[in-house]
Short mmCIF file of C-alpha atoms in Angstrom, two decimals:
data_model
loop_
_atom_site.label_atom_id
_atom_site.label_comp_id
_atom_site.label_asym_id
_atom_site.label_seq_id
_atom_site.Cartn_x
_atom_site.Cartn_y
_atom_site.Cartn_z
CA MET A 1 -0.18 0.36 -0.13
CA LYS A 2 2.90 2.79 0.77
CA ARG A 3 4.37 1.59 -2.61
CA VAL A 4 1.15 2.45 -4.30
CA ILE A 5 0.70 5.44 -2.31
CA SER A 6 4.20 6.80 -3.05
CA VAL A 7 3.98 5.97 -6.96
CA MET A 8 0.50 8.00 -6.97
CA LEU A 9 2.48 11.27 -5.23
CA VAL A 10 5.26 10.97 -7.74
CA ILE A 11 2.53 10.83 -10.63
CA LEU A 12 0.59 13.50 -8.87
CA SER A 13 4.03 15.66 -8.46
CA GLY A 14 4.71 15.13 -11.91
CA ILE A 15 1.35 16.67 -13.16
CA LYS A 16 2.31 19.49 -10.89
CA LEU A 17 5.26 20.08 -12.34
CA SER A 18 4.24 19.59 -16.21
CA ALA A 19 1.58 22.13 -15.85
CA GLN A 20 2.18 24.93 -18.04
CA ASP A 21 1.34 28.68 -17.74
CA THR A 22 0.38 30.96 -20.70
CA TYR A 23 2.03 33.94 -21.11
CA VAL A 24 1.21 37.16 -23.05
CA PHE A 25 3.57 39.46 -24.64
CA PHE A 26 2.53 43.07 -25.60
CA GLY A 27 4.80 45.97 -27.73
CA SER A 28 3.92 49.23 -27.93
CA PHE A 29 4.97 52.78 -29.53
CA ASN A 30 5.90 54.06 -25.98
CA ARG A 31 7.93 57.04 -27.47
CA ASP A 32 10.14 57.37 -24.80
CA LYS A 33 12.77 55.16 -23.26
CA GLU A 34 11.67 56.02 -19.68
CA LYS A 35 8.02 54.52 -20.23
CA ASP A 36 7.23 50.66 -20.72
CA GLY A 37 7.96 49.71 -23.65
CA ILE A 38 7.17 45.70 -23.72
CA TYR A 39 4.55 44.14 -21.53
CA VAL A 40 4.40 40.66 -20.22
CA TYR A 41 1.18 39.39 -18.76
CA LYS A 42 0.06 35.62 -17.64
CA LEU A 43 -3.78 34.61 -19.08
CA ASN A 44 -6.05 32.48 -17.05
CA THR A 45 -7.18 30.14 -19.34
CA ASP A 46 -10.03 28.94 -17.27
CA LYS A 47 -11.50 32.15 -17.09
CA GLY A 48 -9.69 34.48 -19.78
CA LYS A 49 -8.63 37.05 -17.60
CA LEU A 50 -5.22 38.59 -17.79
CA SER A 51 -2.91 39.42 -14.78
CA LYS A 52 0.54 41.69 -15.64
CA VAL A 53 3.52 39.95 -14.80
CA THR A 54 6.37 42.67 -15.46
CA SER A 55 7.31 45.06 -18.10
CA LEU A 56 10.41 46.92 -19.78
CA LYS A 57 11.56 50.24 -20.27
CA GLY A 58 14.92 51.65 -22.32
CA ILE A 59 13.68 51.40 -25.61
CA VAL A 60 11.80 53.07 -28.04
CA ASN A 61 8.49 52.20 -30.11
CA PRO A 62 9.15 48.04 -29.70
CA SER A 63 6.21 48.03 -32.22
CA PHE A 64 6.28 44.91 -33.34
CA LEU A 65 7.10 41.67 -31.59
CA THR A 66 8.11 37.63 -32.04
CA LEU A 67 9.22 34.63 -30.29
CA SER A 68 12.19 32.34 -30.51
CA PRO A 69 10.83 28.60 -31.70
CA ASN A 70 11.87 27.65 -27.79
CA GLY A 71 9.89 30.70 -26.48
CA LYS A 72 13.33 32.15 -24.64
CA TYR A 73 13.81 34.86 -26.41
CA ILE A 74 11.90 37.61 -27.84
CA PHE A 75 12.55 40.08 -30.89
CA ALA A 76 11.24 43.28 -31.51
CA CYS A 77 11.07 45.95 -34.05
CA THR A 78 12.46 48.92 -32.40
CA GLU A 79 13.01 52.43 -32.69
CA SER A 80 9.76 52.07 -35.45
CA LYS A 81 8.59 55.77 -36.66
CA THR A 82 11.94 57.23 -35.56
CA LYS A 83 13.39 59.35 -38.16
CA ASN A 84 16.58 58.06 -39.46
CA GLY A 85 16.08 55.29 -36.87
CA GLY A 86 15.16 51.78 -37.46
CA SER A 87 16.63 48.61 -35.38
CA VAL A 88 15.72 45.02 -34.17
CA SER A 89 16.38 43.91 -30.64
CA SER A 90 16.48 41.12 -28.66
CA PHE A 91 15.73 40.06 -25.13
CA GLU A 92 15.44 36.92 -23.00
CA PHE A 93 12.66 35.93 -21.08
CA ASN A 94 12.46 33.72 -18.22
CA PRO A 95 9.48 32.44 -16.59
CA GLU A 96 10.51 31.09 -13.59
CA LYS A 97 12.11 34.39 -12.46
CA LYS A 98 9.36 35.77 -14.38
CA SER A 99 11.82 38.69 -16.01
CA LEU A 100 12.73 39.90 -18.98
CA THR A 101 16.15 41.06 -19.89
CA PHE A 102 17.92 42.95 -23.03
CA ILE A 103 20.30 41.10 -25.08
CA ASN A 104 21.56 43.36 -28.00
CA SER A 105 20.38 45.48 -30.69
CA GLN A 106 21.24 45.64 -34.71
CA LYS A 107 20.54 48.47 -37.13
CA SER A 108 17.27 47.06 -39.14
CA GLY A 109 18.57 48.13 -42.30
CA GLY A 110 16.04 50.70 -43.26
CA GLU A 111 13.43 53.20 -41.80
CA ASN A 112 10.63 52.28 -39.71
CA PRO A 113 11.10 48.31 -39.13
CA VAL A 114 7.38 46.83 -38.84
CA TYR A 115 7.52 43.09 -38.81
CA VAL A 116 10.27 40.61 -37.89
CA SER A 117 9.94 36.33 -38.01
CA ALA A 118 12.11 33.99 -37.12
CA HIS A 119 13.16 30.61 -38.86
CA LYS A 120 12.10 27.72 -37.16
CA ASN A 121 15.62 26.38 -36.20
CA GLY A 122 16.47 29.69 -34.56
CA LYS A 123 19.34 30.34 -36.43
CA TRP A 124 17.82 33.28 -38.60
CA LEU A 125 15.94 36.64 -38.15
CA MET A 126 14.19 38.45 -41.11
CA VAL A 127 12.94 41.87 -40.66
CA GLY A 128 10.71 43.95 -42.70
CA ASN A 129 11.24 48.06 -43.17
CA TYR A 130 8.03 49.82 -44.32
CA THR A 131 8.93 53.39 -45.12
CA GLU A 132 12.02 52.56 -47.03
CA GLY A 133 10.83 49.43 -48.19
CA SER A 134 13.70 46.47 -47.61
CA THR A 135 14.37 43.67 -45.74
CA SER A 136 17.28 42.03 -44.08
CA VAL A 137 18.61 39.13 -42.73
CA TYR A 138 20.26 38.60 -39.26
CA PRO A 139 21.82 35.13 -38.13
CA LEU A 140 21.05 34.61 -34.59
CA THR A 141 23.35 32.87 -31.92
CA GLU A 142 22.13 30.07 -29.63
CA HIS A 143 21.77 32.29 -26.55
CA GLY A 144 19.76 34.57 -28.45
CA ARG A 145 22.03 37.54 -29.61
CA ILE A 146 21.06 39.25 -33.35
CA GLU A 147 24.52 39.04 -35.42
CA SER A 148 25.04 41.93 -38.15
CA SER A 149 22.89 41.44 -41.33
CA VAL A 150 24.13 39.36 -43.83
CA GLN A 151 21.46 40.69 -46.33
CA ASN A 152 19.59 43.94 -47.05
CA PHE A 153 16.97 43.88 -50.37
CA GLN A 154 16.16 47.52 -51.23
CA PHE A 155 13.28 48.16 -53.11
CA SER A 156 11.57 50.96 -54.88
CA GLU A 157 8.96 50.92 -57.31
CA GLY A 158 5.28 51.96 -56.27
CA SER A 159 2.23 51.89 -57.31
CA ILE A 160 -1.21 54.02 -58.26
CA ASP A 161 -1.66 55.83 -54.94
CA PRO A 162 0.67 58.95 -54.91
CA ASP A 163 0.17 59.55 -51.29
CA ARG A 164 0.55 56.11 -50.28
CA GLN A 165 2.38 54.42 -52.66
CA ASP A 166 5.01 56.85 -54.19
CA ARG A 167 7.71 53.65 -53.16
CA ALA A 168 7.92 50.29 -51.91
CA HIS A 169 6.75 49.49 -48.15
CA ILE A 170 7.87 46.10 -46.87
CA HIS A 171 4.94 45.65 -44.57
CA SER A 172 5.80 41.60 -43.10
CA THR A 173 8.27 39.03 -43.62
CA VAL A 174 6.48 35.38 -43.76
CA PHE A 175 7.79 31.96 -44.07
CA SER A 176 6.29 29.25 -46.08
CA PRO A 177 5.08 26.25 -43.79
CA ASP A 178 8.37 24.72 -44.88
CA TYR A 179 10.53 27.42 -44.20
CA ASN A 180 12.07 27.21 -47.59
CA TYR A 181 10.49 30.52 -49.02
CA VAL A 182 9.90 34.17 -47.65
CA PHE A 183 6.77 36.03 -48.62
CA LEU A 184 6.91 39.92 -48.04
CA PRO A 185 3.93 41.59 -48.91
CA ASP A 186 4.72 45.26 -50.52
CA LEU A 187 2.09 47.80 -49.36
CA GLY A 188 3.57 50.52 -51.88
CA ALA A 189 4.02 48.22 -54.86
CA ASP A 190 0.85 46.12 -54.71
CA LYS A 191 3.14 42.85 -54.69
CA ILE A 192 3.57 39.60 -52.56
CA ARG A 193 7.25 39.19 -52.94
CA ALA A 194 8.82 35.96 -52.98
CA TYR A 195 12.70 34.41 -52.16
CA LYS A 196 13.72 31.06 -51.77
CA PHE A 197 15.27 30.42 -48.21
CA ASP A 198 18.05 28.25 -48.03
CA SER A 199 19.06 28.03 -44.16
CA ASN A 200 22.08 26.33 -45.02
CA LYS A 201 23.86 29.50 -47.08
CA PRO A 202 25.57 32.05 -45.54
CA GLU A 203 23.04 34.54 -47.31
CA PRO A 204 20.14 32.29 -47.28
CA LEU A 205 17.91 34.42 -49.29
CA GLN A 206 17.93 33.70 -52.71
CA ALA A 207 15.85 34.51 -56.25
CA ALA A 208 12.43 32.54 -56.47
CA GLU A 209 11.22 31.00 -59.83
CA VAL A 210 8.04 33.48 -59.22
CA PRO A 211 9.67 36.47 -57.63
CA PHE A 212 6.37 38.38 -57.15
CA THR A 213 2.61 38.11 -57.03
CA PRO A 214 0.89 41.11 -58.41
CA THR A 215 -2.42 42.30 -56.08
CA THR A 216 -5.04 44.64 -57.39
CA PRO A 217 -3.92 48.25 -57.90
CA GLY A 218 -3.95 50.45 -55.30
CA SER A 219 -5.22 47.45 -52.51
CA GLY A 220 -2.20 47.97 -50.43
CA PRO A 221 -1.21 44.20 -49.19
CA ARG A 222 0.02 44.07 -45.35
CA HIS A 223 0.32 40.78 -43.26
CA PHE A 224 0.00 37.30 -44.53
CA THR A 225 -0.85 33.74 -43.48
CA PHE A 226 -1.11 30.40 -44.34
CA HIS A 227 -3.22 27.63 -43.41
CA PRO A 228 -2.23 24.96 -41.05
CA ASN A 229 -2.67 22.03 -44.01
CA GLY A 230 0.09 24.26 -46.27
CA LYS A 231 -2.19 24.62 -49.36
CA PHE A 232 -3.74 27.99 -49.20
CA ALA A 233 -2.56 31.53 -48.32
CA TYR A 234 -4.36 34.70 -47.41
CA CYS A 235 -3.30 38.25 -47.40
CA ILE A 236 -5.10 41.38 -46.08
CA GLU A 237 -5.13 44.59 -48.26
CA GLU A 238 -5.05 47.55 -45.82
CA MET A 239 -6.20 49.94 -48.37
CA ALA A 240 -8.89 48.14 -50.10
CA GLY A 241 -10.30 46.78 -46.80
CA ALA A 242 -9.95 43.09 -48.53
CA VAL A 243 -8.77 39.50 -48.23
CA SER A 244 -7.33 37.69 -51.19
CA ALA A 245 -7.15 34.19 -51.08
CA TYR A 246 -4.50 31.95 -53.07
CA ALA A 247 -4.01 28.22 -53.45
CA TYR A 248 -0.18 27.48 -52.36
CA GLU A 249 2.67 25.10 -53.58
CA ASN A 250 6.48 25.24 -53.83
CA GLY A 251 6.58 28.91 -53.57
CA ILE A 252 3.78 29.70 -56.32
CA LEU A 253 0.37 31.53 -55.29
CA LYS A 254 -2.57 31.15 -57.34
CA SER A 255 -5.74 33.46 -56.85
CA ILE A 256 -8.80 32.02 -56.02
CA GLN A 257 -10.93 34.77 -54.10
CA ARG A 258 -10.66 38.27 -53.29
CA MET A 259 -13.58 39.43 -50.75
CA ASN A 260 -13.99 42.42 -48.59
CA THR A 261 -12.99 42.42 -44.84
CA HIS A 262 -15.84 45.48 -44.20
CA SER A 263 -19.80 44.95 -44.10
CA ASP A 264 -21.26 46.76 -47.00
CA GLU A 265 -22.12 49.93 -44.97
CA THR A 266 -18.41 50.79 -44.71
CA LYS A 267 -17.33 52.39 -48.16
CA ASP A 268 -14.18 54.14 -48.27
CA ASN A 269 -11.26 55.06 -45.62
CA PHE A 270 -10.36 51.51 -45.12
CA GLU A 271 -7.68 50.75 -42.69
CA SER A 272 -7.50 46.60 -42.67
CA SER A 273 -4.64 45.39 -40.51
CA ASP A 274 -3.48 41.70 -39.29
CA ILE A 275 -4.59 38.46 -40.62
CA HIS A 276 -4.89 35.16 -38.43
CA ILE A 277 -6.66 31.49 -38.84
CA SER A 278 -7.86 29.10 -35.88
CA PRO A 279 -5.34 26.02 -35.36
CA ASP A 280 -8.13 23.64 -36.55
CA GLY A 281 -7.97 25.58 -40.10
CA ARG A 282 -12.03 26.36 -39.72
CA PHE A 283 -11.89 29.84 -39.48
CA LEU A 284 -9.93 33.01 -40.64
CA TYR A 285 -9.92 36.19 -38.62
CA ALA A 286 -9.10 39.93 -39.65
CA SER A 287 -8.71 43.18 -37.87
CA ASN A 288 -10.39 46.44 -39.20
CA ARG A 289 -9.06 49.74 -37.82
CA GLY A 290 -10.27 53.24 -38.60
CA GLY A 291 -14.05 53.99 -37.78
CA GLU A 292 -14.77 50.26 -37.49
CA ASN A 293 -12.46 48.59 -34.95
CA ASN A 294 -13.17 45.06 -35.21
CA ILE A 295 -12.38 41.86 -36.02
CA ALA A 296 -14.01 40.28 -39.38
CA ILE A 297 -14.68 36.72 -38.96
CA PHE A 298 -14.67 34.02 -42.17
CA SER A 299 -15.28 30.52 -42.36
CA ILE A 300 -12.96 28.41 -44.73
CA GLN A 301 -14.35 26.11 -47.31
CA ASN A 302 -12.44 22.79 -48.30
CA ASP A 303 -11.47 24.75 -51.10
CA GLY A 304 -9.85 27.47 -49.13
CA THR A 305 -12.51 30.06 -50.11
CA LEU A 306 -13.89 32.17 -47.60
CA LYS A 307 -17.58 32.69 -46.34
CA THR A 308 -18.42 35.61 -43.94
CA VAL A 309 -19.40 34.84 -40.16
CA GLY A 310 -19.70 38.18 -38.82
CA TYR A 311 -17.93 40.79 -36.87
CA GLN A 312 -16.79 41.50 -33.54
CA PRO A 313 -16.31 44.90 -32.10
CA THR A 314 -12.55 44.80 -30.15
CA GLY A 315 -13.38 46.96 -27.16
CA GLY A 316 -10.98 49.99 -28.03
CA LYS A 317 -10.01 51.65 -30.97
CA HIS A 318 -7.29 50.90 -33.50
CA PRO A 319 -6.38 47.07 -33.52
CA ARG A 320 -3.27 46.76 -34.88
CA VAL A 321 -2.39 43.26 -33.83
CA PHE A 322 -4.09 40.18 -32.57
CA ALA A 323 -2.95 36.78 -31.70
CA ILE A 324 -4.86 33.51 -31.31
CA ASP A 325 -3.49 31.07 -28.69
CA SER A 326 -2.06 27.42 -29.72
CA THR A 327 -5.14 25.87 -28.24
CA GLY A 328 -7.41 27.85 -30.51
CA LYS A 329 -9.27 28.67 -27.06
CA PHE A 330 -8.57 32.49 -26.86
CA LEU A 331 -7.81 35.56 -29.64
CA ILE A 332 -6.57 38.23 -27.88
CA ALA A 333 -6.74 41.80 -29.97
CA THR A 334 -4.79 44.74 -29.01
CA ASN A 335 -6.07 48.43 -29.23
CA ALA A 336 -3.38 51.13 -30.25
CA GLY A 337 -5.81 53.77 -30.25
CA SER A 338 -7.37 53.15 -26.61
CA GLY A 339 -4.02 51.77 -25.00
CA ASN A 340 -5.62 48.59 -23.73
CA ALA A 341 -5.94 44.72 -25.22
CA THR A 342 -8.78 42.83 -25.18
CA VAL A 343 -9.18 38.86 -24.48
CA PHE A 344 -12.00 37.15 -26.56
CA LYS A 345 -13.07 33.22 -25.81
CA ARG A 346 -13.49 31.67 -29.22
CA ASP A 347 -16.32 29.28 -30.22
CA PRO A 348 -14.68 26.24 -32.22
CA GLU A 349 -18.22 25.40 -33.72
CA THR A 350 -19.25 28.66 -34.82
CA GLY A 351 -16.05 31.01 -34.86
CA LEU A 352 -17.47 33.54 -32.83
CA LEU A 353 -16.08 35.60 -30.14
CA LYS A 354 -16.94 36.48 -26.84
CA LYS A 355 -15.53 39.39 -24.60
CA THR A 356 -13.79 37.74 -21.46
CA GLY A 357 -11.13 40.23 -20.02
CA LYS A 358 -8.95 43.45 -20.61
CA SER A 359 -5.74 44.79 -20.00
CA GLY A 360 -4.12 47.38 -17.53
CA ARG A 361 -3.41 50.68 -19.77
CA MET A 362 -0.73 50.24 -21.73
CA GLU A 363 0.35 53.15 -24.34
CA SER A 364 -0.22 52.47 -28.00
CA VAL A 365 -0.23 48.63 -27.76
CA SER A 366 0.64 47.45 -31.07
CA SER A 367 2.01 43.93 -31.12
CA VAL A 368 0.74 40.25 -29.08
CA GLN A 369 2.33 36.96 -28.76
CA ILE A 370 0.71 34.53 -26.86
CA ARG A 371 2.82 31.46 -25.54
CA LYS A 372 2.73 28.28 -22.97
CA TYR A 373 5.84 27.57 -20.87
#
């Protein structure tokens, strides 16, 4: 009997030790090193409530964040919207100590970096610079340090809108599901640029067979995502307020549908922003800023096309970026205009969202990542 009890205690202890906490990381346009720039919260996955863990000062405008594949490091676009500035920075997160520590920074290779992505092998980082329309590639050390860039590609051509598209504006850098390609939506040129990515070469970006996919003139492609099955891809178009759906295979996109992210009542001044798919692949979500301030919800059909389900107000202004947790249970939206984030519980059958919680005040909160530890 004693032996049975001992075994049970060991099992129960193991269960307790293996329990995971869900942390939420927020970036912002703090505009001042003396103000908090990155925030860490814990998400109560039973109630959908946020509680603050820590925050970090000493950096300007850490406006977009991504996590390393192992979750140990946070990479941020820094000095965003800083004239003649632009950098990418690395931080270490320790969930046991609940601490966030600065590691180092490198120049981003252009003004106003807006998107950063990490290769699945943890050895490479990609950055997209909006204002000057460029992308840079950096090696990463095993300790999360960003080395000097090994490639920088500068683009120049614009498109039909002289105010918004006088030149190239790279708005995201997204790896393909197999990490053999990188796609760069260019809001200024109305193109989704593509490169091969060979992680074994010292300069991994290589010319792709199809160097770009044109989008509708004046559409302003912004963010981009792949379906979990790897067969479809979707691009949100900021200026047109639309989502374009593509069939995908081996670095090549083929258009299959284009539809509005907004209701028929909205006629102009579109500010569509971010796009994500639920882990089960059944629903696509797209954020609208401007006068809408909502999340558009679409069901995804077997052929990759979309059907509108509805719209969910985000509980604030200017929802720049949102994220869905790995279980698909929660969606968290950042409201940069009102300085708060809203937690929604997601109905896996209908795709609809129900508000469960809200963060404390975070000045111009603009980016969010969610991860279990």
